[in-house]
PDB file of C-alpha atoms and ligand atoms in Angstrom:
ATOM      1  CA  UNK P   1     -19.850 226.922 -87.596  1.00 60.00           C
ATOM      2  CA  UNK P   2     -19.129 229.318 -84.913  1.00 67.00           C
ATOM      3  CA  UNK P   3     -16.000 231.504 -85.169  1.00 71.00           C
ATOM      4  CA  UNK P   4     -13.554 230.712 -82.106  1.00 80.00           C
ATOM      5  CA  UNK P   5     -13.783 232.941 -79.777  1.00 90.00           C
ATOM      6  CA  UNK P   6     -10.385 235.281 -78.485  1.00 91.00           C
ATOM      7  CA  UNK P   7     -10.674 232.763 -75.463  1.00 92.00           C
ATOM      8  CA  UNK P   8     -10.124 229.651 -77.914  1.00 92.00           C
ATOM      9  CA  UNK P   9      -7.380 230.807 -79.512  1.00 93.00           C
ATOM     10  CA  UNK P  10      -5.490 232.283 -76.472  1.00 94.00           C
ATOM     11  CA  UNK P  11      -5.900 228.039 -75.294  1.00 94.00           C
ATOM     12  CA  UNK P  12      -4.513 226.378 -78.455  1.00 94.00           C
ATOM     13  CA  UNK P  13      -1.613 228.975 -78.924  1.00 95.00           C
ATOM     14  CA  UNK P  14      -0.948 228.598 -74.903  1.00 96.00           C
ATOM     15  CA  UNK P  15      -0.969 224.779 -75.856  1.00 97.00           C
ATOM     16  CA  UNK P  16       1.439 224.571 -78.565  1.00 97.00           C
ATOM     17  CA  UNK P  17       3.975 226.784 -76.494  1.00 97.00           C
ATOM     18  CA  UNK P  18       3.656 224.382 -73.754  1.00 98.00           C
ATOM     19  CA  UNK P  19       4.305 221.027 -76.476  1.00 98.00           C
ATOM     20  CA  UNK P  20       7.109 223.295 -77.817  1.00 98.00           C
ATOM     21  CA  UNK P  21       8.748 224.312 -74.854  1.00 98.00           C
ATOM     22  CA  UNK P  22       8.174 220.768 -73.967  1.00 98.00           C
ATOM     23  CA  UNK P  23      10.249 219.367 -77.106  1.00 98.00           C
ATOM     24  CA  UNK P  24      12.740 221.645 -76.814  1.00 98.00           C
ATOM     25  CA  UNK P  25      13.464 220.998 -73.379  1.00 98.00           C
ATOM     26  CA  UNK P  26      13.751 216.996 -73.668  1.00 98.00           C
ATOM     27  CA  UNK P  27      16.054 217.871 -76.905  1.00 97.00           C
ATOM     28  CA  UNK P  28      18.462 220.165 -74.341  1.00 97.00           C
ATOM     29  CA  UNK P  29      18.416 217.527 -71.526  1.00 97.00           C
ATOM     30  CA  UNK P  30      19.539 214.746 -73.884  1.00 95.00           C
ATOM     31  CA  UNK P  31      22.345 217.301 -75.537  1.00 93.00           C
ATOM     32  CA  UNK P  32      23.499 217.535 -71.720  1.00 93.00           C
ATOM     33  CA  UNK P  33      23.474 214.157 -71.094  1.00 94.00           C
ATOM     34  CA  UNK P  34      25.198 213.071 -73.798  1.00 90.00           C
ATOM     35  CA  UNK P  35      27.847 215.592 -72.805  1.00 88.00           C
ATOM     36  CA  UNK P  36      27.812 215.025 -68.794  1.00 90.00           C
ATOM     37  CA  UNK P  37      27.484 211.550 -68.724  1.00 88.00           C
ATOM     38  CA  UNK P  38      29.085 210.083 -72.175  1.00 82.00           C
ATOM     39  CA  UNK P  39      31.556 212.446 -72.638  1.00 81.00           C
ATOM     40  CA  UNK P  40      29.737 213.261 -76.289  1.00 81.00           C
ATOM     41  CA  UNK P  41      30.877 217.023 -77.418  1.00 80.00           C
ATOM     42  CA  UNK P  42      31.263 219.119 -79.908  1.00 78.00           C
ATOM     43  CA  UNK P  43      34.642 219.830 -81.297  1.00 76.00           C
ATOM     44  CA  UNK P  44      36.047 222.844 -78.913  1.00 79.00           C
ATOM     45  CA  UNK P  45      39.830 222.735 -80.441  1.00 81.00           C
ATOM     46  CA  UNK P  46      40.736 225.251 -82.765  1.00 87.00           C
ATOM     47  CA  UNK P  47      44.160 225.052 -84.272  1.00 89.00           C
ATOM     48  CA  UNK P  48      45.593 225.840 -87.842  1.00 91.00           C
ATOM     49  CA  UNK P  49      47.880 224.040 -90.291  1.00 92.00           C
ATOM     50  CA  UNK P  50      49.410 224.998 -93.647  1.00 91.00           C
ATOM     51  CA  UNK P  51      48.050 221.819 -95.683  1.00 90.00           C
ATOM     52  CA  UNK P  52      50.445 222.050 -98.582  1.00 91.00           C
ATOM     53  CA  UNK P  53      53.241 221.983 -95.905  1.00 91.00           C
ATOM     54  CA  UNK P  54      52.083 219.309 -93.404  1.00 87.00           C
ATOM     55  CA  UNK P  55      54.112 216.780 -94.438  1.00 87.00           C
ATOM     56  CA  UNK P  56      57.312 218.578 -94.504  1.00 89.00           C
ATOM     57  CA  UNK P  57      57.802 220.393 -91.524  1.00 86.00           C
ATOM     58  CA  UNK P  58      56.232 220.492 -88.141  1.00 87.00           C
ATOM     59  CA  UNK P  59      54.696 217.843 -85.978  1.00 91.00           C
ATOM     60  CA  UNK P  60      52.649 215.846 -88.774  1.00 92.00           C
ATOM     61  CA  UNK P  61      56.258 215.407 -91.111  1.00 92.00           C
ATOM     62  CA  UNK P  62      56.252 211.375 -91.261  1.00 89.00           C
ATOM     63  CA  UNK P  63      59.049 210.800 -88.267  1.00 87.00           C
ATOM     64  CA  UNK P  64      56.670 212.513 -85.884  1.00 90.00           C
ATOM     65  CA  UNK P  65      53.819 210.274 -86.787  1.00 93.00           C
ATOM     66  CA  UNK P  66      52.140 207.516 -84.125  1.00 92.00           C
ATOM     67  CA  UNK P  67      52.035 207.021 -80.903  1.00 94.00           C
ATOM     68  CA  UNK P  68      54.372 208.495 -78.835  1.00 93.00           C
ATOM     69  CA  UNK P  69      54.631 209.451 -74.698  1.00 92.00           C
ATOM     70  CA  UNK P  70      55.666 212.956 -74.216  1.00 88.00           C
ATOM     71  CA  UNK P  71      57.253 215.170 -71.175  1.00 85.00           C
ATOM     72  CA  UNK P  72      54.172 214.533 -68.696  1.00 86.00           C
ATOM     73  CA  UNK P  73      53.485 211.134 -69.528  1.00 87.00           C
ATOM     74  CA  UNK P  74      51.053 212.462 -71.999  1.00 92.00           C
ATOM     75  CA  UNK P  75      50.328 209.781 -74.785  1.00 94.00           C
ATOM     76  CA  UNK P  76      49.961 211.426 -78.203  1.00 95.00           C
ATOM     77  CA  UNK P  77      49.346 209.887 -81.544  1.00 96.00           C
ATOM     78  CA  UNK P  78      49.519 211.860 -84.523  1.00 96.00           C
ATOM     79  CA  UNK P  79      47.944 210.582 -87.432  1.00 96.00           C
ATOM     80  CA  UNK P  80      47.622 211.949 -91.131  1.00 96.00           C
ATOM     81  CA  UNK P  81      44.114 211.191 -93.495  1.00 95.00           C
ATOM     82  CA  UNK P  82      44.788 211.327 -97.102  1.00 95.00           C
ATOM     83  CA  UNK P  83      42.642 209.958 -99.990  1.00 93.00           C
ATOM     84  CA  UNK P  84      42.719 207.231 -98.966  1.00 92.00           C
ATOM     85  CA  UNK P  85      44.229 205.742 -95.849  1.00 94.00           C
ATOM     86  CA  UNK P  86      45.462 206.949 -92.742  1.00 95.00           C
ATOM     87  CA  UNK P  87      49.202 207.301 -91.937  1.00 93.00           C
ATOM     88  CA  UNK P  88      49.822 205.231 -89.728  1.00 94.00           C
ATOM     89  CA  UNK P  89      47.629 202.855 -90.891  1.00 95.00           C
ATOM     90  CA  UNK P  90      47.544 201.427 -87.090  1.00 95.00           C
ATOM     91  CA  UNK P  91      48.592 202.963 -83.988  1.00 95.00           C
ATOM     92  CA  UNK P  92      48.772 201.620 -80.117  1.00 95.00           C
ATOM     93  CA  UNK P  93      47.540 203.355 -77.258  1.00 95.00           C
ATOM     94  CA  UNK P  94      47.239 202.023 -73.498  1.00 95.00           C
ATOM     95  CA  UNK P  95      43.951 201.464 -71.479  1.00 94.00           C
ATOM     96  CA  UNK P  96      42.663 203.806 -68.952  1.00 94.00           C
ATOM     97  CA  UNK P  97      44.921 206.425 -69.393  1.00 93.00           C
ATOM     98  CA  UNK P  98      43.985 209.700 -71.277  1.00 94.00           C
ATOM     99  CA  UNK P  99      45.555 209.526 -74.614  1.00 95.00           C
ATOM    100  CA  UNK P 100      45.169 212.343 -77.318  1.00 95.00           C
ATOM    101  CA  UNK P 101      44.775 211.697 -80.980  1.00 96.00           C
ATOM    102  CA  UNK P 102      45.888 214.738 -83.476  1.00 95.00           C
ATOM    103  CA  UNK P 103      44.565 214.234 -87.040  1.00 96.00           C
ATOM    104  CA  UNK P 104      45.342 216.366 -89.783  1.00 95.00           C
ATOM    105  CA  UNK P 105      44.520 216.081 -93.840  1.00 95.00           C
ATOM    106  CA  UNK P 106      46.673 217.478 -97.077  1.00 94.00           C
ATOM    107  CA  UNK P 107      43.488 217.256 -99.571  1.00 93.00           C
ATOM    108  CA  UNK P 108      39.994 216.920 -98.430  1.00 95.00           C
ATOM    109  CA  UNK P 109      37.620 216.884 -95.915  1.00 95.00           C
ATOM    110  CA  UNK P 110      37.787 213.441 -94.139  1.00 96.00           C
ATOM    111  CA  UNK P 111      35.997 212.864 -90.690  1.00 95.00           C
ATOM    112  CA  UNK P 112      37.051 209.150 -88.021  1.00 95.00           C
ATOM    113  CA  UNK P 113      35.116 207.243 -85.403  1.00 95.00           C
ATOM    114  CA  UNK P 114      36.357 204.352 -83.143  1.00 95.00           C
ATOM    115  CA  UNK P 115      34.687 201.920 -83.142  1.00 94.00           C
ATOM    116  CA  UNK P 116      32.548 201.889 -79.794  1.00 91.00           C
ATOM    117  CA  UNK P 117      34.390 204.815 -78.069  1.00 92.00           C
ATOM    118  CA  UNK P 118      33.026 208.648 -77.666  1.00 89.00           C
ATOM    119  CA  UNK P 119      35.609 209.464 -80.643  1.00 93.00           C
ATOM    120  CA  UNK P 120      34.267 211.140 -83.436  1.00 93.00           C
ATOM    121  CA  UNK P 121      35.347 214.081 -85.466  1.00 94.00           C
ATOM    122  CA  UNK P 122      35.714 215.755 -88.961  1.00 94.00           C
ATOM    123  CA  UNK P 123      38.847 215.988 -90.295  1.00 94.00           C
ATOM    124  CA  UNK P 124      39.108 219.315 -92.182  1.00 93.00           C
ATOM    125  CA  UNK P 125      42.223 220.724 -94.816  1.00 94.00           C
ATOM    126  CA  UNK P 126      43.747 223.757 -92.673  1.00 93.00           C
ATOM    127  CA  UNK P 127      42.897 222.406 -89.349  1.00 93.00           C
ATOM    128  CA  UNK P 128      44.503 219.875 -86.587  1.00 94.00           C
ATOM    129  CA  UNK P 129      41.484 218.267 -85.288  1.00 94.00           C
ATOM    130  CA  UNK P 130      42.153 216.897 -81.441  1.00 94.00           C
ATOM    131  CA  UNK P 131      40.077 214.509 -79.166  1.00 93.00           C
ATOM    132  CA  UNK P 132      40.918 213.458 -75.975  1.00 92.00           C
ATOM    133  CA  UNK P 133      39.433 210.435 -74.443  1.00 93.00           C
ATOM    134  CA  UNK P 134      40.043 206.771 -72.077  1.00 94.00           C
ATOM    135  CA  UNK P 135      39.744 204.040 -74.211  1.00 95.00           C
ATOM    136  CA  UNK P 136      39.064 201.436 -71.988  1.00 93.00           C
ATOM    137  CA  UNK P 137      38.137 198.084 -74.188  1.00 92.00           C
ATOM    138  CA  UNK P 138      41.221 196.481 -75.455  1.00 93.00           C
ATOM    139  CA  UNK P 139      41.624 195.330 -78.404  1.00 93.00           C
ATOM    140  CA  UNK P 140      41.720 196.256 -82.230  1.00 95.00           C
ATOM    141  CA  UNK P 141      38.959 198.769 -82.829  1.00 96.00           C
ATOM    142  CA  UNK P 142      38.371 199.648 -86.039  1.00 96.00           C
ATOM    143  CA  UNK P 143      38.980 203.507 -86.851  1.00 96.00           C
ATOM    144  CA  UNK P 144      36.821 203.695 -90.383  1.00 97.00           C
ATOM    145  CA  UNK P 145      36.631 206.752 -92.401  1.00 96.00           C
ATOM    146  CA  UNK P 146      33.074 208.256 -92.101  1.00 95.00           C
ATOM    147  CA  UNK P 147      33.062 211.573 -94.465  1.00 95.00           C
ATOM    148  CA  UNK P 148      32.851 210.211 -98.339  1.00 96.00           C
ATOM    149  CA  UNK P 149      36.133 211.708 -99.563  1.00 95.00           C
ATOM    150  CA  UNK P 150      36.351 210.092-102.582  1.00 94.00           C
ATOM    151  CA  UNK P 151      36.227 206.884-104.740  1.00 94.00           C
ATOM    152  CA  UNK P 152      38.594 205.212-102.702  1.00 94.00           C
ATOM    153  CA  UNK P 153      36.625 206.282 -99.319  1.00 95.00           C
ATOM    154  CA  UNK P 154      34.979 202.796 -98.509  1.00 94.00           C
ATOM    155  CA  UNK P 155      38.846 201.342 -98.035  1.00 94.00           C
ATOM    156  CA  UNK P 156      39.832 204.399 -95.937  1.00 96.00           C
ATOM    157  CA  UNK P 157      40.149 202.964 -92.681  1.00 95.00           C
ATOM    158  CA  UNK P 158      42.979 202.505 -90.003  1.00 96.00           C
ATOM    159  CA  UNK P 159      43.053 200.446 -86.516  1.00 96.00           C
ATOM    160  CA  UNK P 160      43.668 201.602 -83.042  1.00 96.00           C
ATOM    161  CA  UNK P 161      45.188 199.108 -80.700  1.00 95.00           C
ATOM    162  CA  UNK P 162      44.540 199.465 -77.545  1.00 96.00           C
ATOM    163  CA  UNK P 163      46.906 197.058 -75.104  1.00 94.00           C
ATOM    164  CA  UNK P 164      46.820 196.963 -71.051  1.00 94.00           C
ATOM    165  CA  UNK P 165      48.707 199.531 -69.581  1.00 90.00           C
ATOM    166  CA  UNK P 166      51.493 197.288 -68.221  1.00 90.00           C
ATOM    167  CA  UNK P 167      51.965 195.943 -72.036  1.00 90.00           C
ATOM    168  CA  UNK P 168      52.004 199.380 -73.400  1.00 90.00           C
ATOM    169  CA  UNK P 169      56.168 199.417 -73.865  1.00 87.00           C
ATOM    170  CA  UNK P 170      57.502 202.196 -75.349  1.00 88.00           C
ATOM    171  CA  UNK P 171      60.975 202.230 -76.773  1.00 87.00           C
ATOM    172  CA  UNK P 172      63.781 204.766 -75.629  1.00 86.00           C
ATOM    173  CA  UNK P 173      62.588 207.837 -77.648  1.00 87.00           C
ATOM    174  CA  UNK P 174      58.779 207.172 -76.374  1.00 87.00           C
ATOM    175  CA  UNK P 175      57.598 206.050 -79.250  1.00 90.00           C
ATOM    176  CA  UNK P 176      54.931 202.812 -79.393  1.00 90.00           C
ATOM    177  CA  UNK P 177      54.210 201.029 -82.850  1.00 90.00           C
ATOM    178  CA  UNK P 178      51.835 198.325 -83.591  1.00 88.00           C
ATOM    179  CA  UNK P 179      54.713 196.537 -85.618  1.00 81.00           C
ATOM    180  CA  UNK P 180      56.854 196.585 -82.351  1.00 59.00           C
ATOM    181  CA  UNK P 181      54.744 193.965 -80.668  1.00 47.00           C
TER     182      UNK P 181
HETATM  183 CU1  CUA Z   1      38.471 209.741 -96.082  1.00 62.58          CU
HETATM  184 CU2  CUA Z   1      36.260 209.026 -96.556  1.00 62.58          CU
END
């Protein structure tokens, strides 16, 4: 057989780049995509918490948990994994409004998706995880625990409720429950 000549090889390396640069590109496009066009991103929110001391002071202690509207009209729900359910174990949010959802853990690493939504993140001891989004199906969508923590992981879920704006109702001190309604 005859050896390949300099020519040869120049071709298949030249032809590999191009597949590579190739793959690589299509990978990039879809990352954009999924970040331009479904709202699909990496975590960018970097915030500490004390997990021994969560619960009693600061805004995870349990009076501060849920839903509530804050100065701005900005609809917050604050919601604590443990092994293994999630404090509340349902919260309320309106359609088509932006609502943020803080999460923070005492023990382990936990990590929550809704059900059909862009939300998706870790849940990590020493950190308040934050995601921002529109939910715009109503309904009860199931928030599951997706990170096995545990034995009791498999039962580690919570529900988000999301109402119409004009029956999202809540009470004097901003606060919205799923019990309330
Ligand atoms: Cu928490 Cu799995």
């Amino acid at each position: 057989m005859r050896a390949d000549t300099e020519q040869d090889i120049l071709k298949t390396e030249l032809w590999w780049t191009a597949l590579v640069t190739a793959i690589i590109t299509a990978i990039m496009l879809a990352i954009i995509y999924a970040g331009l066009i479904h709202h699909i991103n990496p975590p960018s929110n970097i915030e500490t918490i004390d997990p021994k001391t969560l619960h009693l002071t600061g805004e995870f202690t349990e009076g501060n948990l849920g839903t509530r509207v804050e100065p701005g009209d900005q609809v917050t729900s604050r919601i604590v994994a443990t092994q293994f359910a999630f404090q509340p174990q349902c919260i309320v949010v309106p359609a088509n409004r932006t609502v943020t959802l803080r999460f923070a853990t005492p023990d382990v690493i936990h990590g929550i998706l809704v059900t059909g939504t862009n939300v998706n993140t870790m849940i990590i001891p020493g950190y308040v995880s934050q995601v921002h989004t529109v939910f715009t199906r109503t309904g009860d969508l199931l928030m599951p625990c997706h990170e096995f923590c545990g034995l009791g992981h498999s039962q580690m879920w919570a529900t988000v409720r999301v109402v119409p704006e004009d029956e999202f109702k809540p009470g004097p001190d901003g606060r919205a429950t799923c019990d309330a309604r």
